[in-house]
Amino acid sequence: INESFLDIISIDMPSGIHPDNGLVMGAAIQAKHTLVIQNIKQGHLLQDGPDYSGNLHIIDCNIMQCVFPEIQMHLDELYTIGKITPRKKNTHKYHYGSVVTIGGSKGMMGAPVLCAKATQKTGTGLSTILHHERYFKDAMMIDPSLLYNHYSSIEEIPALIRKATAIVFGPGLNKNDELNTKILQYLLKTQKPIVIDAGGLYYLKKLVKSYSDLSQVIITPHFAEMADFIDVPISELKENPVLYAQNIVHKYKLTVVLKGYTTLILNDDHTFFSNYGTPGLAKAGSGDVLAGIIASLLGRRMNSIEAAKIGVLLHSKTGWFAQSKL
């Protein structure tokens, strides 16, 4: 069928695509259009599903909608409209939050720069990069509008983050450094909103079992990082990504942004699917930018699930915009 060169229409799901995880089960129909019965299925959105489902057309068959405690929703791309308040003329930088990005290591100093620049582009008034003093010579101090600082011990951290309204922990951060564990322990005690990404997930994994309520935390792993975080093979995670993410959310009350072409955004009440990604975002640094966008919204007092949803949508839209300019 796939080699017929005809326009293929599937009903509800392309045959051979798993309806729960979107994986190809041996072989699958490559549809140009899929007529979706009543509701979009997880398999349309996850993993191989978007490549095989083509254009989705929802057919309303008046099937009675069941209400489940676990609410799953497809995020509308227009959700961002009216969600970000325009700046007033009579304002200054301290009205728009102060975000501190903690990260960087030898060969990875670009990551915190991309993250901090993204917070600034998203509207943060004061954006600071904080790194260990041993990487001072590696620091990419390429933007005079960003602030840079460094530390050598845990005792210096409280003063350096005191004015922060949100924190990003992890972009470019190296592993196996006990000081980083101590820093994250302190950050979690402050109850400041925090986005934990990349290397920061390694340290959160060491600490997470000591907590039952991390509602101030947003984690932003891709599939490989998520598999490592929950100690399962990535193949197993791909079989049940929604279930594994929901289990983590229920257990620790944090917010999860599981990155992919379709990104999952979850808290303890809802699961959202955002399928507005672009393959153009499949490059080093995209995740650092997303962490910065979300942190900027947190820094302006937006709650975690709203910051995650709007951040993911803004990131996707800017990805499409940048791709269209190439």
XYZ file of C-alpha atoms in Angstrom:
326
model
C 0.000 0.000 0.000
C 2.760 2.434 0.926
C 4.443 1.873 -2.458
C 1.259 2.531 -4.436
C 1.993 6.278 -4.759
C -1.689 6.949 -4.048
C -3.097 9.274 -1.398
C -3.774 6.933 1.520
C -6.558 7.642 4.019
C -6.643 5.789 7.342
C -9.673 5.551 9.598
C -8.976 6.339 13.268
C -5.401 4.932 13.364
C -3.007 3.970 10.552
C -2.814 0.175 10.676
C 0.362 -0.955 12.408
C 0.764 2.095 14.668
C 0.344 1.347 18.364
C -2.545 3.573 19.543
C -1.045 4.184 22.994
C 2.622 4.942 22.221
C 2.794 5.663 18.480
C 5.438 3.021 17.763
C 5.467 1.036 14.506
C 4.535 -2.586 15.220
C 6.653 -4.258 12.550
C 5.172 -2.359 9.595
C 2.591 0.402 9.305
C 0.443 2.287 6.832
C 1.911 5.644 5.781
C -1.274 7.707 5.618
C -1.617 11.130 4.042
C -4.820 11.733 6.012
C -6.282 10.053 9.083
C -9.983 10.381 9.902
C -9.892 10.355 13.693
C -12.966 8.939 15.415
C -14.152 11.388 18.105
C -10.816 11.989 19.899
C -7.135 12.188 19.022
C -5.303 9.123 20.364
C -1.885 9.112 22.041
C -0.549 7.130 19.101
C -1.304 9.965 16.685
C 0.989 12.277 18.625
C 3.826 10.212 20.078
C 7.056 8.913 18.528
C 6.422 7.424 15.018
C 2.736 8.406 15.061
C 3.065 11.903 13.516
C 5.169 10.561 10.613
C 2.566 7.898 9.758
C -0.730 9.653 10.560
C -0.429 12.560 8.131
C -3.069 15.264 8.488
C -5.543 14.567 11.289
C -9.275 15.182 10.733
C -11.494 14.661 13.772
C -14.892 13.082 13.039
C -17.529 13.800 15.695
C -19.663 10.650 16.029
C -21.538 11.778 19.163
C -19.774 9.179 21.284
C -20.465 9.872 24.952
C -17.369 11.326 26.602
C -16.300 9.561 29.780
C -14.807 11.625 32.578
C -11.619 10.159 34.030
C -9.721 11.408 37.092
C -6.635 11.530 34.846
C -7.419 14.304 32.352
C -5.424 14.270 29.107
C -5.702 17.202 26.744
C -4.331 18.242 23.366
C -2.813 21.707 23.829
C -4.166 24.285 21.393
C -1.480 26.268 19.572
C -3.463 29.474 20.246
C -3.325 28.891 24.007
C -0.658 31.584 24.462
C -2.961 34.397 23.265
C -3.641 36.837 26.093
C -1.537 34.848 28.565
C 1.465 37.205 28.666
C 0.712 40.719 29.910
C 2.171 43.514 27.730
C 4.743 45.715 29.427
C 3.584 49.018 30.800
C 5.543 52.109 29.870
C 6.219 53.147 33.465
C 8.307 50.114 34.461
C 11.887 49.051 35.089
C 13.892 45.808 34.949
C 12.962 44.661 38.466
C 9.300 44.436 37.447
C 10.133 41.537 35.107
C 11.899 39.045 37.287
C 15.474 38.009 37.962
C 16.541 34.582 36.674
C 19.804 32.903 37.658
C 21.158 30.128 35.440
C 23.550 27.779 37.261
C 25.572 25.578 34.938
C 28.493 25.278 32.602
C 31.685 23.237 32.536
C 34.730 22.910 30.302
C 33.536 22.662 26.710
C 29.913 23.284 27.738
C 29.830 26.971 28.606
C 27.589 27.736 25.643
C 24.664 25.947 27.320
C 24.110 28.427 30.183
C 24.654 31.325 27.759
C 21.885 30.049 25.462
C 19.625 29.492 28.467
C 20.263 32.931 29.975
C 19.831 34.649 26.619
C 16.490 32.852 26.190
C 15.273 34.145 29.561
C 16.167 37.641 28.437
C 14.487 37.279 25.036
C 11.342 36.022 26.794
C 11.198 39.208 28.859
C 13.228 38.677 32.030
C 14.495 41.966 33.430
C 17.726 40.644 34.950
C 19.465 37.493 33.687
C 22.559 36.099 35.427
C 24.879 33.191 34.642
C 26.442 31.536 37.685
C 29.284 29.036 37.260
C 32.124 27.503 39.257
C 35.248 29.644 39.375
C 37.346 26.859 37.848
C 35.591 27.565 34.525
C 36.248 31.283 34.562
C 38.626 31.061 31.601
C 36.103 28.975 29.671
C 33.177 31.326 30.325
C 31.713 32.789 27.144
C 31.181 36.361 28.254
C 29.922 37.367 24.840
C 26.863 39.390 25.751
C 27.270 42.561 27.822
C 23.557 42.571 28.714
C 23.947 39.311 30.664
C 25.419 39.274 34.166
C 28.146 36.757 35.029
C 29.281 35.541 38.446
C 31.097 32.558 39.904
C 31.411 30.607 43.138
C 33.865 28.253 44.794
C 31.882 26.945 47.777
C 28.325 26.343 48.972
C 28.635 29.222 51.440
C 28.656 31.714 48.566
C 25.409 30.512 46.969
C 22.794 32.159 49.281
C 23.984 35.691 48.553
C 24.323 35.001 44.819
C 20.724 33.813 44.386
C 19.039 35.962 47.054
C 17.278 38.266 44.566
C 16.421 35.533 42.064
C 12.718 35.046 41.326
C 13.456 31.822 39.408
C 16.453 29.541 38.859
C 17.647 27.202 36.129
C 19.946 24.444 37.358
C 21.862 22.184 35.018
C 22.630 23.503 31.506
C 26.146 22.333 30.662
C 26.725 21.168 34.249
C 29.245 18.364 34.682
C 28.542 15.244 36.720
C 30.241 13.705 39.751
C 30.817 16.963 41.631
C 29.620 16.827 45.232
C 29.410 20.616 45.395
C 26.637 20.514 42.798
C 24.678 18.127 45.027
C 24.972 20.557 47.929
C 23.906 23.475 45.741
C 20.785 21.669 44.573
C 19.942 20.653 48.147
C 20.103 24.308 49.151
C 18.058 25.453 46.145
C 15.277 23.013 46.983
C 15.180 24.336 50.558
C 14.607 27.899 49.350
C 11.294 26.937 47.679
C 12.162 29.261 44.787
C 10.715 28.059 41.466
C 13.370 26.076 39.654
C 13.797 24.472 36.237
C 16.111 21.450 36.326
C 17.562 20.411 32.993
C 20.417 18.393 31.494
C 23.213 17.772 34.026
C 20.968 18.972 36.839
C 18.795 15.862 36.426
C 21.774 13.719 37.439
C 21.893 15.472 40.811
C 18.128 15.524 41.312
C 18.090 11.753 40.781
C 20.445 11.397 43.766
C 18.186 13.512 45.994
C 14.617 12.994 44.781
C 13.719 10.069 47.051
C 14.090 12.357 50.074
C 11.166 14.522 48.907
C 7.414 14.007 48.583
C 6.455 17.497 47.396
C 8.563 19.210 44.730
C 5.754 21.350 43.378
C 8.161 24.270 42.841
C 10.262 22.134 40.450
C 9.930 21.682 36.677
C 12.120 19.043 35.030
C 12.723 19.150 31.263
C 14.251 15.817 30.158
C 14.383 14.302 26.701
C 13.663 10.570 26.467
C 17.232 9.409 27.192
C 17.477 11.682 30.250
C 14.058 10.550 31.476
C 15.009 6.872 31.119
C 18.157 7.481 33.147
C 16.259 9.515 35.751
C 13.747 6.741 36.455
C 16.242 3.875 35.923
C 14.483 2.039 33.103
C 15.771 1.110 29.624
C 14.828 3.713 27.033
C 13.032 1.015 25.038
C 10.776 0.387 28.037
C 10.102 4.110 28.480
C 9.095 4.364 24.816
C 6.516 1.618 25.337
C 4.714 3.633 28.050
C 6.009 7.239 28.130
C 2.786 8.760 29.459
C 2.416 6.205 32.254
C 6.020 6.560 33.433
C 5.817 10.353 33.398
C 2.518 10.302 35.288
C 4.015 7.994 37.929
C 6.868 10.437 38.592
C 4.461 13.375 38.791
C 2.165 11.597 41.242
C 5.042 10.471 43.439
C 6.930 13.756 43.771
C 4.312 16.401 42.801
C 6.713 18.086 40.366
C 5.954 19.226 36.814
C 7.416 17.211 33.940
C 8.163 18.447 30.425
C 9.122 15.318 28.450
C 10.596 16.686 25.248
C 9.988 15.365 21.760
C 8.251 16.284 18.496
C 5.166 15.945 20.646
C 6.094 17.197 24.105
C 4.300 15.880 27.192
C 3.557 18.428 29.927
C 2.290 16.948 33.181
C 1.436 17.889 36.733
C -0.518 15.929 39.330
C -3.865 16.921 37.794
C -3.447 17.013 34.029
C -1.462 15.658 31.094
C -1.067 17.912 28.054
C 0.200 17.008 24.574
C 1.849 19.715 22.461
C 2.569 18.483 18.927
C 3.839 21.700 17.385
C 7.509 20.771 17.339
C 9.757 20.871 14.311
C 12.714 18.671 13.308
C 14.643 21.938 13.075
C 14.804 21.945 16.883
C 16.703 18.639 16.872
C 20.063 20.235 17.584
C 22.312 20.961 20.542
C 21.164 23.959 22.565
C 17.428 23.759 21.849
C 16.751 22.284 25.287
C 18.765 25.015 26.987
C 16.631 27.631 25.230
C 13.410 25.893 26.328
C 14.580 25.813 29.965
C 15.294 29.538 29.766
C 11.904 30.387 28.267
C 10.076 28.462 30.991
C 12.224 29.994 33.741
C 11.541 33.500 32.463
C 7.792 32.905 32.839
C 8.288 31.420 36.307
C 10.355 34.444 37.264
C 7.376 36.670 36.479
C 5.208 34.749 38.972
C 3.482 32.409 36.528
C 2.608 29.041 38.096
C 4.512 25.928 37.086
C 2.025 24.223 34.768
C 1.176 27.466 32.954
C 4.858 28.355 32.539
C 5.551 24.875 31.175
C 2.640 24.915 28.698
C 3.229 28.438 27.431
C 7.000 27.925 27.390
C 6.708 24.804 25.230
C 4.354 26.543 22.786
C 6.564 29.645 22.498
C 9.622 27.424 21.969
C 7.851 25.489 19.202
C 6.632 28.651 17.483
C 10.062 30.272 17.528
C 11.503 27.018 16.144
C 9.116 27.147 13.184
C 9.823 30.847 12.700
C 13.595 30.311 12.678
C 13.255 27.350 10.313
C 11.168 29.380 7.875
C 13.932 31.998 7.693
C 16.619 29.537 6.605
